[in-house]
XYZ file of C-alpha atoms in Angstrom:
603
model
C 0.000 0.000 0.000
C 1.169 3.494 -0.809
C 1.061 5.701 2.310
C -1.785 8.149 2.358
C -0.919 11.715 3.284
C -3.738 13.520 5.063
C -2.381 17.010 5.771
C -0.749 18.844 2.864
C -0.388 22.286 4.496
C 3.121 23.737 4.338
C 4.982 23.548 7.609
C 4.568 26.625 9.753
C 1.178 27.525 8.258
C -1.471 28.064 10.928
C -4.824 26.410 10.326
C -7.647 28.908 9.777
C -10.779 27.757 11.585
C -13.769 27.981 9.211
C -17.122 29.408 10.347
C -19.507 27.170 12.266
C -21.956 26.812 9.378
C -19.142 25.606 7.136
C -17.995 23.052 9.719
C -21.550 21.757 10.073
C -22.100 21.136 6.351
C -20.457 17.697 6.006
C -22.131 16.426 9.180
C -25.526 17.752 8.108
C -25.187 16.083 4.704
C -24.283 12.813 6.432
C -27.388 13.114 8.661
C -29.648 13.222 5.593
C -28.027 10.068 4.210
C -28.371 8.151 7.475
C -31.984 9.290 7.898
C -32.840 7.869 4.471
C -31.015 4.624 5.219
C -32.944 4.264 8.480
C -36.273 4.843 6.730
C -35.381 2.239 4.097
C -34.673 -0.343 6.812
C -37.824 0.501 8.768
C -40.014 0.254 5.655
C -38.569 -3.135 4.745
C -39.079 -4.389 8.315
C -42.652 -3.095 8.229
C -43.354 -4.978 4.995
C -41.968 -8.219 6.439
C -43.438 -7.862 9.952
C -47.238 -7.890 10.149
C -47.539 -6.323 13.657
C -45.151 -3.528 12.800
C -46.868 -2.940 9.470
C -50.259 -2.647 11.154
C -48.795 -0.181 13.636
C -47.421 2.012 10.857
C -50.654 1.831 8.864
C -52.624 2.819 11.942
C -50.475 5.920 12.251
C -50.990 6.810 8.594
C -54.748 7.246 8.933
C -57.013 9.254 11.167
C -55.314 11.585 13.649
C -51.804 10.155 13.310
C -48.970 10.792 10.866
C -45.547 9.256 10.394
C -42.103 10.720 9.598
C -41.045 11.542 6.068
C -40.954 8.398 3.840
C -42.263 6.057 6.587
C -45.211 4.299 4.889
C -44.458 0.566 5.349
C -44.324 -0.003 1.578
C -41.743 -1.364 -0.813
C -41.992 1.760 -2.956
C -41.062 3.930 0.012
C -38.263 1.539 0.962
C -36.878 1.584 -2.572
C -37.214 5.357 -2.750
C -35.448 5.906 0.572
C -32.657 3.487 -0.307
C -32.074 5.007 -3.730
C -32.161 8.551 -2.364
C -29.619 7.554 0.277
C -27.258 6.373 -2.464
C -27.560 9.487 -4.633
C -27.454 11.809 -1.615
C -24.230 10.106 -0.553
C -22.877 11.014 -3.983
C -23.949 14.603 -3.313
C -26.324 14.890 -6.281
C -27.901 18.345 -6.508
C -31.058 16.926 -8.106
C -31.530 14.557 -5.162
C -31.307 17.463 -2.701
C -33.969 19.383 -4.655
C -36.183 16.282 -4.824
C -36.014 15.728 -1.059
C -36.539 19.391 -0.310
C -39.647 19.571 -2.503
C -41.146 16.564 -0.710
C -39.960 16.969 2.872
C -40.249 20.764 3.109
C -44.007 21.047 2.455
C -44.610 17.896 4.495
C -42.852 19.388 7.517
C -44.879 22.597 7.129
C -48.072 20.553 6.993
C -47.084 18.636 10.143
C -46.271 21.866 11.976
C -49.684 23.309 11.056
C -51.397 20.079 12.096
C -49.888 20.338 15.567
C -51.791 23.569 16.102
C -54.990 21.480 16.129
C -56.017 19.728 19.355
C -56.916 16.527 17.496
C -53.301 16.038 16.394
C -51.433 17.745 19.232
C -52.519 15.261 21.860
C -50.701 12.341 20.253
C -47.038 12.067 21.266
C -46.088 10.137 18.120
C -47.134 13.086 15.965
C -44.611 15.269 17.816
C -41.924 12.642 17.209
C -42.807 12.442 13.500
C -42.678 16.230 13.193
C -39.360 16.366 15.052
C -37.719 13.700 12.856
C -39.004 15.274 9.656
C -37.865 18.692 10.887
C -34.378 17.385 11.675
C -34.171 16.030 8.142
C -35.282 19.355 6.622
C -32.862 21.365 8.777
C -30.030 18.999 7.831
C -30.939 19.521 4.186
C -30.755 23.287 4.588
C -27.462 23.228 6.505
C -25.814 20.844 4.061
C -27.160 22.485 0.906
C -23.782 23.559 -0.466
C -22.391 20.042 -0.081
C -24.706 18.819 -2.843
C -22.977 20.161 -5.947
C -22.932 17.171 -8.294
C -24.756 17.876 -11.537
C -26.735 15.425 -13.621
C -27.080 14.752 -17.317
C -29.143 17.314 -19.238
C -31.144 14.542 -20.879
C -32.242 13.079 -17.527
C -35.679 14.794 -17.261
C -36.741 13.684 -20.733
C -35.490 10.150 -20.158
C -37.224 10.003 -16.764
C -40.555 10.961 -18.323
C -40.212 8.250 -20.963
C -39.151 5.623 -18.427
C -41.955 6.646 -16.045
C -44.643 6.484 -18.706
C -43.457 3.081 -19.938
C -43.057 1.748 -16.381
C -46.533 2.819 -15.272
C -48.061 1.438 -18.463
C -46.359 -1.951 -18.229
C -46.839 -2.308 -14.459
C -50.432 -1.106 -14.691
C -51.331 -3.541 -17.466
C -49.728 -6.510 -15.701
C -51.262 -5.537 -12.354
C -54.741 -5.010 -13.811
C -54.612 -8.395 -15.554
C -53.608 -10.092 -12.288
C -56.414 -8.349 -10.423
C -58.911 -9.322 -13.123
C -57.890 -12.994 -12.941
C -57.738 -13.295 -9.137
C -60.496 -10.906 -7.973
C -62.848 -12.681 -5.543
C -65.666 -10.139 -5.897
C -67.695 -10.427 -9.126
C -68.849 -7.468 -11.182
C -65.886 -5.116 -10.690
C -65.500 -2.497 -13.406
C -62.269 -1.852 -15.321
C -61.978 1.523 -13.580
C -62.096 -0.153 -10.159
C -59.403 -2.644 -11.170
C -57.093 0.071 -12.507
C -57.648 2.235 -9.433
C -56.968 -0.735 -7.138
C -53.749 -1.523 -9.065
C -52.433 2.032 -8.837
C -53.300 2.383 -5.146
C -51.799 -1.012 -4.356
C -48.629 0.089 -6.129
C -48.262 2.868 -3.546
C -48.772 0.688 -0.466
C -49.712 -2.840 0.518
C -51.658 -1.331 3.442
C -55.341 -0.355 3.765
C -55.151 2.422 1.163
C -56.594 0.238 -1.634
C -58.993 -1.607 0.668
C -61.463 1.247 0.236
C -62.373 -0.155 -3.194
C -65.023 -2.675 -2.164
C -65.447 -4.107 -5.667
C -61.967 -5.677 -5.608
C -60.571 -8.333 -3.277
C -57.273 -9.739 -4.603
C -54.948 -12.245 -2.905
C -52.007 -11.032 -0.872
C -49.417 -12.246 -3.372
C -51.049 -10.122 -6.094
C -50.838 -7.047 -3.859
C -47.133 -7.650 -3.228
C -46.437 -8.353 -6.918
C -48.071 -5.083 -7.965
C -46.193 -3.193 -5.277
C -42.880 -4.691 -6.402
C -43.553 -3.867 -10.070
C -44.349 -0.254 -9.241
C -41.299 -0.080 -6.963
C -39.020 -1.331 -9.755
C -40.545 1.147 -12.201
C -40.077 3.939 -9.691
C -36.441 2.984 -9.160
C -35.850 3.107 -12.906
C -37.390 6.575 -13.009
C -35.159 7.706 -10.161
C -32.109 6.279 -11.891
C -33.012 8.184 -15.043
C -33.461 11.364 -12.993
C -30.237 11.188 -11.032
C -27.792 9.315 -13.258
C -24.389 10.900 -13.708
C -23.414 12.528 -17.017
C -22.087 10.030 -19.515
C -18.876 11.878 -20.276
C -19.448 11.977 -24.037
C -16.642 14.462 -24.663
C -13.707 12.731 -26.357
C -10.230 13.802 -27.374
C -10.624 17.098 -29.236
C -8.780 17.955 -32.432
C -6.486 20.397 -30.648
C -5.749 18.055 -27.708
C -3.791 15.372 -29.552
C -0.952 17.670 -30.755
C -0.602 19.050 -27.228
C -0.433 15.530 -25.777
C 2.141 14.492 -28.355
C 4.233 17.532 -27.429
C 4.167 16.499 -23.762
C 5.079 12.910 -24.707
C 7.997 14.165 -26.785
C 9.333 15.996 -23.728
C 8.343 13.662 -20.873
C 7.409 10.403 -22.633
C 10.253 8.388 -21.117
C 8.726 8.604 -17.638
C 5.886 6.119 -18.265
C 5.702 3.171 -20.631
C 1.932 3.623 -20.829
C 2.133 7.286 -21.793
C 1.501 6.797 -25.516
C -1.788 5.011 -24.788
C -3.146 8.348 -23.582
C -3.643 9.097 -27.293
C -6.602 6.708 -27.523
C -9.448 8.637 -29.074
C -12.154 7.186 -26.839
C -10.690 9.170 -23.936
C -11.249 12.701 -22.723
C -8.460 14.905 -21.407
C -8.183 17.403 -18.577
C -5.267 19.831 -18.363
C -3.378 21.332 -15.443
C -3.737 25.106 -14.940
C -0.253 25.576 -16.386
C -0.887 23.279 -19.340
C 2.254 21.303 -18.480
C 0.435 18.121 -17.457
C -2.716 16.245 -18.425
C -4.825 13.265 -17.390
C -6.739 11.272 -19.985
C -9.748 9.314 -18.812
C -12.974 7.675 -19.867
C -16.294 7.665 -17.995
C -17.765 4.152 -17.758
C -20.802 3.400 -15.601
C -20.356 6.517 -13.500
C -16.626 5.832 -12.957
C -14.069 8.310 -14.306
C -11.336 5.871 -15.239
C -7.791 7.108 -15.826
C -4.905 4.871 -16.843
C -1.190 5.085 -16.128
C 0.554 8.187 -14.830
C -0.430 11.751 -15.699
C 1.276 13.013 -18.850
C 3.820 15.809 -18.579
C 5.931 17.516 -15.935
C 5.637 15.823 -12.488
C 5.685 19.253 -10.835
C 2.353 19.973 -12.563
C 0.777 16.616 -11.626
C -0.833 17.864 -8.353
C -2.639 20.623 -10.239
C -4.147 18.333 -12.852
C -5.046 15.682 -10.254
C -6.969 18.304 -8.258
C -8.853 19.396 -11.387
C -9.671 15.788 -12.285
C -10.975 15.037 -8.787
C -12.989 18.276 -8.750
C -14.623 17.331 -12.033
C -15.413 13.893 -10.595
C -17.101 15.475 -7.566
C -19.017 17.928 -9.738
C -20.505 15.105 -11.822
C -20.759 12.532 -8.994
C -18.314 10.244 -10.800
C -16.264 7.689 -8.895
C -12.549 8.416 -9.495
C -10.204 5.521 -10.228
C -6.778 5.050 -11.799
C -5.650 1.799 -13.390
C -1.995 0.910 -13.693
C -0.394 3.933 -12.044
C 3.305 3.743 -11.252
C 4.686 4.174 -7.757
C 5.681 7.826 -8.204
C 2.266 8.853 -9.542
C 0.511 6.640 -7.004
C 2.245 8.481 -4.171
C 1.011 11.830 -5.483
C -2.506 10.481 -5.984
C -2.415 9.220 -2.379
C -1.636 12.742 -1.169
C -4.938 13.804 -2.735
C -6.984 11.294 -0.773
C -6.837 8.137 -2.908
C -5.900 4.725 -1.570
C -3.711 2.303 -3.511
C -3.886 -1.418 -4.167
C -1.102 -3.238 -5.995
C -2.535 -4.840 -9.135
C 0.553 -6.584 -10.422
C 3.792 -5.902 -12.247
C 4.859 -4.751 -15.670
C 7.624 -6.759 -17.331
C 10.396 -4.459 -18.599
C 13.422 -5.899 -20.356
C 16.637 -3.870 -20.277
C 18.278 -4.531 -23.642
C 21.818 -4.193 -22.263
C 21.169 -6.943 -19.715
C 19.427 -9.388 -22.046
C 21.315 -12.433 -23.298
C 20.474 -15.943 -24.485
C 23.620 -17.307 -22.899
C 23.645 -19.365 -19.721
C 21.812 -22.340 -18.295
C 18.829 -20.272 -17.143
C 18.062 -19.295 -20.763
C 18.508 -22.761 -22.232
C 14.795 -23.432 -22.803
C 14.258 -20.028 -24.404
C 17.371 -20.461 -26.558
C 16.269 -23.894 -27.758
C 12.763 -22.638 -28.620
C 14.231 -19.713 -30.570
C 16.543 -22.006 -32.543
C 13.726 -24.479 -33.269
C 11.471 -21.813 -34.806
C 14.348 -20.335 -36.795
C 15.271 -23.744 -38.213
C 11.644 -24.143 -39.324
C 12.227 -21.276 -41.752
C 10.500 -18.417 -39.947
C 11.889 -14.910 -40.297
C 11.085 -11.578 -38.628
C 10.985 -8.173 -40.306
C 11.136 -5.045 -38.124
C 9.931 -1.697 -39.462
C 8.425 1.562 -38.300
C 4.782 1.896 -39.308
C 5.682 4.893 -41.440
C 8.034 2.739 -43.528
C 5.355 0.179 -44.422
C 3.679 0.789 -47.809
C -0.065 1.356 -47.806
C -0.873 -1.911 -49.549
C 1.256 -3.970 -47.158
C -0.272 -2.280 -44.124
C -3.758 -3.042 -45.443
C -2.782 -6.720 -45.741
C -1.389 -6.795 -42.193
C -4.549 -5.134 -40.842
C -6.677 -7.723 -42.620
C -4.576 -10.529 -41.159
C -4.721 -9.013 -37.673
C -8.485 -8.818 -37.874
C -8.696 -12.432 -39.029
C -6.410 -13.666 -36.241
C -8.217 -11.749 -33.505
C -9.352 -13.961 -30.640
C -13.017 -13.136 -30.054
C -15.530 -10.901 -31.771
C -14.677 -7.588 -30.135
C -11.630 -5.425 -29.612
C -10.065 -5.373 -26.174
C -7.845 -2.946 -24.374
C -7.953 0.418 -22.678
C -5.142 1.017 -20.199
C -2.356 -0.768 -22.103
C -3.565 -0.789 -25.702
C -3.749 1.932 -28.345
C -6.922 0.581 -29.914
C -5.974 1.181 -33.542
C -3.543 -0.175 -36.103
C -2.237 1.591 -39.171
C -3.341 5.125 -38.340
C -1.146 7.659 -40.191
C -0.615 9.598 -36.959
C 1.179 6.586 -35.416
C 4.032 6.306 -37.928
C 6.550 6.096 -35.069
C 5.160 2.750 -33.885
C 7.154 -0.415 -34.638
C 5.790 -3.471 -36.456
C 7.261 -6.964 -36.258
C 6.100 -9.312 -39.044
C 6.790 -13.016 -38.762
C 6.680 -14.957 -42.035
C 7.033 -18.680 -42.695
C 9.404 -20.340 -45.156
C 6.955 -19.608 -47.984
C 6.896 -15.883 -47.171
C 3.330 -15.884 -45.802
C 2.554 -13.696 -42.737
C 1.929 -15.855 -39.655
C 2.112 -13.401 -36.734
C 2.676 -9.768 -35.927
C 3.558 -7.599 -32.964
C 3.043 -3.848 -32.750
C 4.832 -1.605 -30.255
C 4.205 2.045 -29.414
C 7.032 4.486 -28.629
C 8.206 4.826 -25.040
C 10.244 7.980 -25.236
C 13.134 8.008 -27.691
C 14.803 4.758 -26.665
C 11.996 2.446 -25.612
C 9.016 0.494 -26.881
C 5.832 -0.669 -25.174
C 3.856 -3.676 -26.411
C 0.508 -2.779 -27.920
C -0.834 -5.620 -30.050
C -0.165 -9.361 -30.421
C -1.759 -11.451 -33.162
C -0.856 -14.813 -34.680
C -2.255 -17.553 -36.859
C -3.568 -20.263 -34.520
C -2.563 -23.004 -36.981
C 1.108 -22.053 -37.183
C 4.144 -23.235 -35.234
C 4.082 -22.763 -31.440
C 6.490 -20.252 -29.964
C 6.222 -17.581 -32.664
C 5.578 -14.782 -30.151
C 8.630 -15.709 -28.088
C 10.678 -15.941 -31.266
C 9.600 -12.442 -32.337
C 10.277 -10.871 -28.940
C 13.752 -12.400 -28.802
C 14.488 -11.198 -32.341
C 13.487 -7.680 -31.322
C 15.737 -7.775 -28.247
C 18.687 -9.172 -30.196
C 18.300 -6.573 -32.966
C 17.374 -3.652 -30.689
C 20.457 -1.745 -31.801
C 18.891 -1.252 -35.254
C 16.261 0.994 -33.630
C 18.411 2.446 -30.869
C 16.376 0.712 -28.163
C 17.424 0.554 -24.526
C 14.331 -1.020 -22.942
C 11.150 -2.827 -23.988
C 7.926 -3.084 -21.975
C 6.089 -6.386 -22.425
C 2.827 -7.653 -20.983
C 1.387 -6.799 -17.585
C 1.350 -9.695 -15.097
C -1.548 -9.298 -12.682
C -0.875 -10.513 -9.109
C 2.635 -11.616 -10.095
C 3.901 -11.355 -6.531
C 1.277 -13.856 -5.372
C 2.467 -16.529 -7.817
C 6.131 -15.897 -7.051
C 5.931 -15.675 -3.258
C 3.183 -18.268 -2.896
C 5.380 -20.969 -4.409
C 8.310 -20.289 -2.100
C 9.227 -22.403 0.897
C 7.614 -21.034 4.040
C 4.743 -19.213 2.328
C 1.851 -18.702 4.748
C -1.536 -20.436 4.435
C -3.342 -17.275 3.321
C -0.820 -16.602 0.549
C -0.946 -20.244 -0.594
C -4.748 -20.160 -0.634
C -4.772 -16.922 -2.634
C -2.304 -18.459 -5.108
C -4.535 -21.534 -5.470
C -7.566 -19.373 -6.190
C -5.699 -17.401 -8.854
C -4.349 -20.621 -10.381
C -7.903 -21.943 -10.635
C -9.184 -18.834 -12.420
C -6.122 -18.849 -14.688
C -7.799 -21.664 -16.612
C -10.035 -19.024 -18.204
C -8.281 -15.663 -17.798
C -4.593 -16.528 -18.352
C -3.470 -14.848 -15.137
C -0.597 -17.212 -14.341
C 0.338 -17.921 -17.964
C 1.032 -14.228 -18.615
C 3.401 -14.160 -15.659
C 5.197 -17.323 -16.807
C 5.398 -16.101 -20.403
C 7.101 -12.863 -19.369
C 9.307 -14.314 -16.645
C 11.324 -16.310 -19.207
C 12.925 -13.070 -20.468
C 14.213 -12.304 -16.939
C 12.693 -8.803 -16.900
C 12.686 -6.058 -14.312
C 9.285 -6.077 -12.607
C 7.728 -2.642 -12.109
C 4.671 -2.579 -9.808
C 1.439 -0.996 -11.005
C -1.370 0.190 -8.722
C -5.114 0.692 -8.667
C -6.072 4.032 -7.055
C -9.514 4.575 -5.519
C -11.276 6.736 -2.918
C -13.295 4.161 -0.942
C -12.937 0.412 -0.609
C -16.675 0.068 -1.194
C -16.130 1.472 -4.717
C -13.803 -1.377 -5.770
C -16.572 -3.689 -7.143
C -18.004 -0.823 -9.183
C -14.534 0.115 -10.431
C -13.876 -3.522 -11.326
C -17.008 -3.686 -13.483
C -16.166 -0.370 -15.149
C -12.619 -1.581 -15.848
C -13.888 -4.832 -17.355
C -16.215 -2.850 -19.611
C -13.473 -0.445 -20.651
C -11.027 -3.262 -21.410
C -13.645 -5.090 -23.478
C -14.075 -8.153 -21.250
C -17.644 -7.183 -20.326
C -19.867 -5.902 -23.113
C -23.047 -3.903 -22.608
C -25.217 -3.892 -25.765
C -26.097 -0.194 -25.463
C -22.516 0.985 -25.289
C -21.602 3.256 -28.213
C -18.744 2.398 -30.483
C -15.397 3.180 -28.960
C -14.057 4.871 -32.017
C -16.909 6.810 -33.515
C -14.645 9.694 -34.536
C -11.256 8.072 -34.957
C -10.841 9.192 -38.587
C -12.707 12.485 -38.586
C -9.571 14.552 -38.829
C -7.936 15.345 -42.077
C -4.757 13.429 -42.783
C -2.448 13.082 -45.710
C -3.188 9.983 -47.660
C -6.033 7.568 -47.257
C -6.956 6.818 -43.612
C -6.413 3.243 -42.556
C -8.869 1.160 -40.522
C -8.273 1.037 -36.783
C -7.942 -2.103 -34.729
C -7.495 -2.654 -31.013
C -5.453 -5.078 -28.982
C -6.829 -8.494 -28.115
C -5.424 -11.521 -26.427
């Protein structure tokens, strides 16, 4: 874990005590969240417990009233739970929604207490007090709720609400019609019963004497309406989608930063993916590229540019996340960047290690490299050869053939990659990338590797494709050829694949490893049957690389599952049908020559 620095004030600077109302804001906002959570629990208990439900229903009629959102119904429970979630994310729309409901309700309660019929009941005073506390907490914490929503939310909410009420109403009315024990009920009575039963499973709908439906029908209708209501709330309060992508003027600025500071991070060139947005430091000397997936603003690698400007751009990125209620996360940050992120309130979790081969230290000599040396010689004797060229040196027709082959060899139907893949092949703007073509004895292409620049003297692996019917060991043969001929390109280091949880496999197999570490290694070995976790580590370890740790940065541990899903979606391992194409504008800019199709990395 990277240490988390809490106080970043310069030494000798006296703390200025803020006004009382400012100090009360975070606590008041937290009170509203906990009030909603409590009401959600109480409503669920009331639905499941018949005595408690009767008690609540008794206090909802006649001369009694209950606190805000206490109705003993699933709809109220779902509403309270959802509002607690969005209020925790400090959504401005959620604050307005609660204020519009709770404010008038508190006023009505206060007026009711001026009447003797209501004033004599102690529970009414308690209900008014609890509702009043909630309203006061809303007012005190108002400025804490600054997160904005998507502009299309109101329109979408209306559409979702209309469709939800229609579908739920039709299903509920049909159930009531089939199960009604009282003959002669009109369609109007059945619809009214369905809508009232959707609000509460209590006595509210019992006033319709022409309908008597079983209990399971009442609960089914209530659940359907609750689900519809939750979908409406989601449409109302969902975070902006982050549709802004890399602008025309951003890419030259990023390339200028990479030309000056590109040697700091092997993943720096992947910031040029065109399905990312960019945010700049106030000085313009640093930038963070990110993509919003499922309400998570997902950055990858280190910030681009001067490390002295990293704090400024990190603050702007986190401020944007708070303003849109996005969950901030960083995949694959290095230790230096992770330390700076930690100073801004993020926690770190080691994901694994990046395999980096120092060309000067690589050799096929020695007993430890015997297996690799024999495999290299075997493939070479079979007649395979490797050609190494910059993308800019490959003629258009040859590049088109390689792209077609890469598409044919792709494993799976969709492109994969986000944090460690460029997501395109053959783009004229990437002429500095390096292509390795492996051909058989007949001169036919059988495999290819593509590397992106890592500063002036390094390469970082982007894409690996091979013919599944060819000789085994082609990838190892190509990597070794690159390392042996690195002098042709002036290379000093090469970044290969990322090995997730490498330390677990290495330390878990050692003598004296503890039971927890051995169990964790066994679990990862089991899942490696499908996800190639251990095989990637073994495949890279044979080159005897330097292992550089990479970290996942996050704000709260409870966000890790959500970040994991967003990461899987971004990398292409989890596909949502409604997701837009990753590269909708990848060839919109003018370029000399005919634009080439883009392809992403896949396993």
